[in-house]
Each structure stands twice: as C-alpha cells, then as structure tokens.
Amino acid sequence: MNDSPPGNPTSAFPYFDLSHHVADDEIDAQQHVHNLRYLQWSLWAAGKHTAAIGWDAQEALARNVGWVVREHSIQYRVAALAGDDIVVRTWVADLQRFASRRKYVIFRPADRAVLARIETRWVFVDLQRHKVMPIPDEARQSSTILDQPPPLPWENQD
C-alpha cells in the first residue's frame, strides 16, 4: 500500500487518493481480488483521508469516541488482478448530526477501468457507552462536503 498525495492540494483535502499495488495474497480461488479486499482498501483510504484533514484517531480513542461503520454498499464492476496498480479515491458526501456518508471509487489508471463504487455510512459513537452521539465541531470543521464525485484523472476537467 502506498499513499499518494491528496488529489487536490488545497488545505481542505476535499478528496483523497490512496494508491495500492495488488499483491498475490489478495487473490482468491477465482483468480481475482477477493471482495473483502475492496472493503479493506476503502477503510484504509477513509482512515488516511481523515488523518490528512487533521483527525487524530488515537486522541479520539483516548477520549472513548470515534467513527463506527453503520452500513456499506459496494457495486463491483471490473475485477482487479494480481499486479494491478489501483487507486482508491474517497470523499465525504454528506455530514448530518450523527452520521456521515463517505463515497469511494476504486479505479485502475492503466486502462481507465472503474473497478468498484462504494458508499459507507459512518456514525460517531461514545465508545464507552456504545451510544451514537453528535459529530463534534472539530470533525465538522475539518470536513469538506462534495455532493458530486470528483472527476477521475482522465475525465475532462473544464
């Protein structure tokens, strides 16, 4: 796994690109990437993006709070194979009082293939009481909401 710089170099980091080289151990019996790997990649990208915008996960854990997944939706489109170089692009699509929706597109730049589209609903939780709580102001202030997906590198960016 390699991190690439965020797709947009502004301080707000409206989206984040995680570069990844598909390893042999990510391949299943059907000779393509196992479905759970797409989910793992999306979680890695979300963690890296939130760190890039200033969220300190360790400090949050010390306060017994953090983000927890409520729901995942994955649409698989094209298989990833061993040796592929892929990018997981993620952004925050909305931010409500207790929940946030994050989207992802996983693509292979070599042939401009979109491998998967993913959406995750995250909730903010008091980890000691196991209760959903309002998203704190510091998390809100560091997040940029993109209601439209950022263009892929090969798309016309007029």
PDB file of C-alpha atoms in Angstrom:
ATOM      1  CA  MET A   1       0.000   0.000   0.000  1.00  0.00           C
ATOM      2  CA  ASN A   2       1.320   3.420  -0.942  1.00  0.00           C
ATOM      3  CA  ASP A   3      -0.174   6.761  -0.127  1.00  0.00           C
ATOM      4  CA  SER A   4      -0.303   9.303  -2.870  1.00  0.00           C
ATOM      5  CA  PRO A   5      -0.736  12.972  -2.182  1.00  0.00           C
ATOM      6  CA  PRO A   6      -4.340  14.078  -1.981  1.00  0.00           C
ATOM      7  CA  GLY A   7      -5.966  14.610  -5.341  1.00  0.00           C
ATOM      8  CA  ASN A   8      -6.425  18.292  -4.645  1.00  0.00           C
ATOM      9  CA  PRO A   9      -3.505  20.061  -2.945  1.00  0.00           C
ATOM     10  CA  THR A  10      -5.623  22.600  -1.056  1.00  0.00           C
ATOM     11  CA  SER A  11      -5.571  22.509   2.719  1.00  0.00           C
ATOM     12  CA  ALA A  12      -9.177  21.293   2.838  1.00  0.00           C
ATOM     13  CA  PHE A  13      -8.369  17.925   1.163  1.00  0.00           C
ATOM     14  CA  PRO A  14     -11.843  17.566  -0.348  1.00  0.00           C
ATOM     15  CA  TYR A  15     -10.882  14.116  -1.590  1.00  0.00           C
ATOM     16  CA  PHE A  16      -8.054  11.681  -1.038  1.00  0.00           C
ATOM     17  CA  ASP A  17      -6.313   9.172  -3.296  1.00  0.00           C
ATOM     18  CA  LEU A  18      -4.793   6.008  -1.864  1.00  0.00           C
ATOM     19  CA  SER A  19      -2.544   4.174  -4.317  1.00  0.00           C
ATOM     20  CA  HIS A  20      -2.218   0.426  -3.935  1.00  0.00           C
ATOM     21  CA  HIS A  21      -0.377  -2.378  -5.734  1.00  0.00           C
ATOM     22  CA  VAL A  22      -2.423  -5.601  -5.714  1.00  0.00           C
ATOM     23  CA  ALA A  23      -0.391  -8.363  -4.086  1.00  0.00           C
ATOM     24  CA  ASP A  24      -0.606 -12.083  -4.845  1.00  0.00           C
ATOM     25  CA  ASP A  25      -2.064 -12.786  -1.385  1.00  0.00           C
ATOM     26  CA  GLU A  26      -5.113 -10.632  -2.238  1.00  0.00           C
ATOM     27  CA  ILE A  27      -6.188 -13.028  -4.991  1.00  0.00           C
ATOM     28  CA  ASP A  28      -8.926 -15.602  -4.327  1.00  0.00           C
ATOM     29  CA  ALA A  29      -9.663 -19.038  -5.782  1.00  0.00           C
ATOM     30  CA  GLN A  30     -11.336 -17.385  -8.794  1.00  0.00           C
ATOM     31  CA  GLN A  31      -8.041 -15.657  -9.670  1.00  0.00           C
ATOM     32  CA  HIS A  32      -9.160 -12.106  -8.952  1.00  0.00           C
ATOM     33  CA  VAL A  33      -9.118  -9.872  -5.887  1.00  0.00           C
ATOM     34  CA  HIS A  34     -11.326 -11.177  -3.104  1.00  0.00           C
ATOM     35  CA  ASN A  35     -14.392  -8.997  -2.470  1.00  0.00           C
ATOM     36  CA  LEU A  36     -13.420  -8.221   1.119  1.00  0.00           C
ATOM     37  CA  ARG A  37     -10.217  -6.550  -0.069  1.00  0.00           C
ATOM     38  CA  TYR A  38     -12.217  -3.759  -1.712  1.00  0.00           C
ATOM     39  CA  LEU A  39     -13.819  -3.086   1.642  1.00  0.00           C
ATOM     40  CA  GLN A  40     -10.420  -3.126   3.381  1.00  0.00           C
ATOM     41  CA  TRP A  41      -8.981  -0.703   0.838  1.00  0.00           C
ATOM     42  CA  SER A  42     -11.904   1.664   1.372  1.00  0.00           C
ATOM     43  CA  LEU A  43     -11.374   1.607   5.145  1.00  0.00           C
ATOM     44  CA  TRP A  44      -7.662   2.336   4.682  1.00  0.00           C
ATOM     45  CA  ALA A  45      -8.468   5.270   2.404  1.00  0.00           C
ATOM     46  CA  ALA A  46     -11.046   6.664   4.853  1.00  0.00           C
ATOM     47  CA  GLY A  47      -8.534   6.477   7.696  1.00  0.00           C
ATOM     48  CA  LYS A  48      -5.816   8.173   5.665  1.00  0.00           C
ATOM     49  CA  HIS A  49      -8.211  10.887   4.490  1.00  0.00           C
ATOM     50  CA  THR A  50      -9.450  11.683   7.986  1.00  0.00           C
ATOM     51  CA  ALA A  51      -5.835  11.829   9.198  1.00  0.00           C
ATOM     52  CA  ALA A  52      -4.950  14.185   6.311  1.00  0.00           C
ATOM     53  CA  ILE A  53      -7.700  16.597   7.360  1.00  0.00           C
ATOM     54  CA  GLY A  54      -6.442  16.585  10.943  1.00  0.00           C
ATOM     55  CA  TRP A  55      -8.477  13.918  12.721  1.00  0.00           C
ATOM     56  CA  ASP A  56      -6.364  12.261  15.415  1.00  0.00           C
ATOM     57  CA  ALA A  57      -7.850   8.769  15.825  1.00  0.00           C
ATOM     58  CA  GLN A  58      -5.589   7.904  18.765  1.00  0.00           C
ATOM     59  CA  GLU A  59      -6.578  11.053  20.650  1.00  0.00           C
ATOM     60  CA  ALA A  60     -10.240  10.301  19.943  1.00  0.00           C
ATOM     61  CA  LEU A  61      -9.835   6.753  21.271  1.00  0.00           C
ATOM     62  CA  ALA A  62      -8.232   8.150  24.418  1.00  0.00           C
ATOM     63  CA  ARG A  63     -11.461  10.159  24.866  1.00  0.00           C
ATOM     64  CA  ASN A  64     -13.513   6.989  24.161  1.00  0.00           C
ATOM     65  CA  VAL A  65     -15.097   8.369  20.990  1.00  0.00           C
ATOM     66  CA  GLY A  66     -14.766   7.510  17.334  1.00  0.00           C
ATOM     67  CA  TRP A  67     -16.281   6.679  13.973  1.00  0.00           C
ATOM     68  CA  VAL A  68     -18.095   3.360  13.526  1.00  0.00           C
ATOM     69  CA  VAL A  69     -19.472   1.904  10.314  1.00  0.00           C
ATOM     70  CA  ARG A  70     -23.252   1.651  10.202  1.00  0.00           C
ATOM     71  CA  GLU A  71     -23.660   0.472   6.600  1.00  0.00           C
ATOM     72  CA  HIS A  72     -21.627  -0.413   3.471  1.00  0.00           C
ATOM     73  CA  SER A  73     -22.810  -0.619  -0.120  1.00  0.00           C
ATOM     74  CA  ILE A  74     -20.447  -1.935  -2.802  1.00  0.00           C
ATOM     75  CA  GLN A  75     -21.066  -2.168  -6.520  1.00  0.00           C
ATOM     76  CA  TYR A  76     -18.397  -4.333  -8.163  1.00  0.00           C
ATOM     77  CA  ARG A  77     -17.832  -3.500 -11.833  1.00  0.00           C
ATOM     78  CA  VAL A  78     -14.497  -4.902 -13.067  1.00  0.00           C
ATOM     79  CA  ALA A  79     -12.168  -7.392 -11.372  1.00  0.00           C
ATOM     80  CA  ALA A  80      -8.785  -6.351 -10.025  1.00  0.00           C
ATOM     81  CA  LEU A  81      -5.961  -8.808 -10.654  1.00  0.00           C
ATOM     82  CA  ALA A  82      -2.572  -9.557  -9.136  1.00  0.00           C
ATOM     83  CA  GLY A  83      -0.034  -6.914 -10.079  1.00  0.00           C
ATOM     84  CA  ASP A  84      -2.593  -4.197 -10.799  1.00  0.00           C
ATOM     85  CA  ASP A  85      -1.874  -0.680  -9.620  1.00  0.00           C
ATOM     86  CA  ILE A  86      -5.131   0.785  -8.398  1.00  0.00           C
ATOM     87  CA  VAL A  87      -6.317   3.987  -6.758  1.00  0.00           C
ATOM     88  CA  VAL A  88      -8.977   4.302  -4.079  1.00  0.00           C
ATOM     89  CA  ARG A  89     -10.459   7.797  -4.197  1.00  0.00           C
ATOM     90  CA  THR A  90     -12.641   8.872  -1.268  1.00  0.00           C
ATOM     91  CA  TRP A  91     -14.590  11.945  -0.210  1.00  0.00           C
ATOM     92  CA  VAL A  92     -17.248  12.974   2.307  1.00  0.00           C
ATOM     93  CA  ALA A  93     -20.616  13.175   0.552  1.00  0.00           C
ATOM     94  CA  ASP A  94     -22.684  14.495   3.466  1.00  0.00           C
ATOM     95  CA  LEU A  95     -22.477  15.288   7.139  1.00  0.00           C
ATOM     96  CA  GLN A  96     -25.542  15.137   9.350  1.00  0.00           C
ATOM     97  CA  ARG A  97     -25.938  15.496  13.097  1.00  0.00           C
ATOM     98  CA  PHE A  98     -24.970  11.923  13.998  1.00  0.00           C
ATOM     99  CA  ALA A  99     -23.829  10.383  10.708  1.00  0.00           C
ATOM    100  CA  SER A 100     -21.670  10.984   7.691  1.00  0.00           C
ATOM    101  CA  ARG A 101     -21.778   9.398   4.264  1.00  0.00           C
ATOM    102  CA  ARG A 102     -18.453   8.733   2.564  1.00  0.00           C
ATOM    103  CA  LYS A 103     -18.090   7.625  -1.036  1.00  0.00           C
ATOM    104  CA  TYR A 104     -15.295   5.872  -2.870  1.00  0.00           C
ATOM    105  CA  VAL A 105     -14.389   4.945  -6.403  1.00  0.00           C
ATOM    106  CA  ILE A 106     -11.713   2.327  -6.987  1.00  0.00           C
ATOM    107  CA  PHE A 107     -10.093   2.580 -10.384  1.00  0.00           C
ATOM    108  CA  ARG A 108      -7.209   1.214 -12.423  1.00  0.00           C
ATOM    109  CA  PRO A 109      -5.489   4.110 -14.238  1.00  0.00           C
ATOM    110  CA  ALA A 110      -3.659   1.842 -16.732  1.00  0.00           C
ATOM    111  CA  ASP A 111      -6.859   1.060 -18.637  1.00  0.00           C
ATOM    112  CA  ARG A 112      -9.153   3.689 -17.087  1.00  0.00           C
ATOM    113  CA  ALA A 113     -11.346   0.993 -15.574  1.00  0.00           C
ATOM    114  CA  VAL A 114     -13.656   1.727 -12.646  1.00  0.00           C
ATOM    115  CA  LEU A 115     -13.424  -1.406 -10.511  1.00  0.00           C
ATOM    116  CA  ALA A 116     -15.939  -0.562  -7.794  1.00  0.00           C
ATOM    117  CA  ARG A 117     -18.080   2.172  -6.306  1.00  0.00           C
ATOM    118  CA  ILE A 118     -18.574   2.119  -2.567  1.00  0.00           C
ATOM    119  CA  GLU A 119     -20.641   4.081  -0.089  1.00  0.00           C
ATOM    120  CA  THR A 120     -20.270   3.877   3.680  1.00  0.00           C
ATOM    121  CA  ARG A 121     -22.457   5.445   6.340  1.00  0.00           C
ATOM    122  CA  TRP A 122     -20.414   6.252   9.424  1.00  0.00           C
ATOM    123  CA  VAL A 123     -21.806   7.249  12.821  1.00  0.00           C
ATOM    124  CA  PHE A 124     -19.994   8.965  15.642  1.00  0.00           C
ATOM    125  CA  VAL A 125     -20.058   6.918  18.834  1.00  0.00           C
ATOM    126  CA  ASP A 126     -19.319   7.223  22.527  1.00  0.00           C
ATOM    127  CA  LEU A 127     -17.274   4.018  22.742  1.00  0.00           C
ATOM    128  CA  GLN A 128     -17.652   3.693  26.492  1.00  0.00           C
ATOM    129  CA  ARG A 129     -21.460   3.816  26.483  1.00  0.00           C
ATOM    130  CA  HIS A 130     -21.825   2.313  22.973  1.00  0.00           C
ATOM    131  CA  LYS A 131     -24.193   5.119  22.009  1.00  0.00           C
ATOM    132  CA  VAL A 132     -24.362   7.281  18.919  1.00  0.00           C
ATOM    133  CA  MET A 133     -23.548  10.906  19.666  1.00  0.00           C
ATOM    134  CA  PRO A 134     -23.468  14.169  17.697  1.00  0.00           C
ATOM    135  CA  ILE A 135     -20.468  14.617  15.425  1.00  0.00           C
ATOM    136  CA  PRO A 136     -18.103  17.036  17.192  1.00  0.00           C
ATOM    137  CA  ASP A 137     -17.470  20.505  15.803  1.00  0.00           C
ATOM    138  CA  GLU A 138     -13.772  19.800  15.141  1.00  0.00           C
ATOM    139  CA  ALA A 139     -14.725  16.909  12.823  1.00  0.00           C
ATOM    140  CA  ARG A 140     -17.324  19.047  11.076  1.00  0.00           C
ATOM    141  CA  GLN A 141     -14.976  21.980  10.571  1.00  0.00           C
ATOM    142  CA  SER A 142     -12.235  19.847   9.016  1.00  0.00           C
ATOM    143  CA  SER A 143     -14.545  18.117   6.522  1.00  0.00           C
ATOM    144  CA  THR A 144     -15.327  19.375   3.049  1.00  0.00           C
ATOM    145  CA  ILE A 145     -18.583  18.055   1.614  1.00  0.00           C
ATOM    146  CA  LEU A 146     -18.574  17.081  -2.065  1.00  0.00           C
ATOM    147  CA  ASP A 147     -22.090  16.464  -3.348  1.00  0.00           C
ATOM    148  CA  GLN A 148     -20.687  15.428  -6.749  1.00  0.00           C
ATOM    149  CA  PRO A 149     -17.867  12.925  -7.261  1.00  0.00           C
ATOM    150  CA  PRO A 150     -14.527  14.468  -8.135  1.00  0.00           C
ATOM    151  CA  PRO A 151     -13.553  13.804 -11.768  1.00  0.00           C
ATOM    152  CA  LEU A 152     -11.349  10.833 -12.495  1.00  0.00           C
ATOM    153  CA  PRO A 153      -7.863  11.697 -13.772  1.00  0.00           C
ATOM    154  CA  TRP A 154      -8.760  11.026 -17.415  1.00  0.00           C
ATOM    155  CA  GLU A 155     -12.065  12.915 -17.405  1.00  0.00           C
ATOM    156  CA  ASN A 156     -12.327  16.336 -18.991  1.00  0.00           C
ATOM    157  CA  GLN A 157     -11.816  18.897 -16.229  1.00  0.00           C
ATOM    158  CA  ASP A 158     -13.007  22.081 -17.953  1.00  0.00           C
TER     159      ASP A 158
END
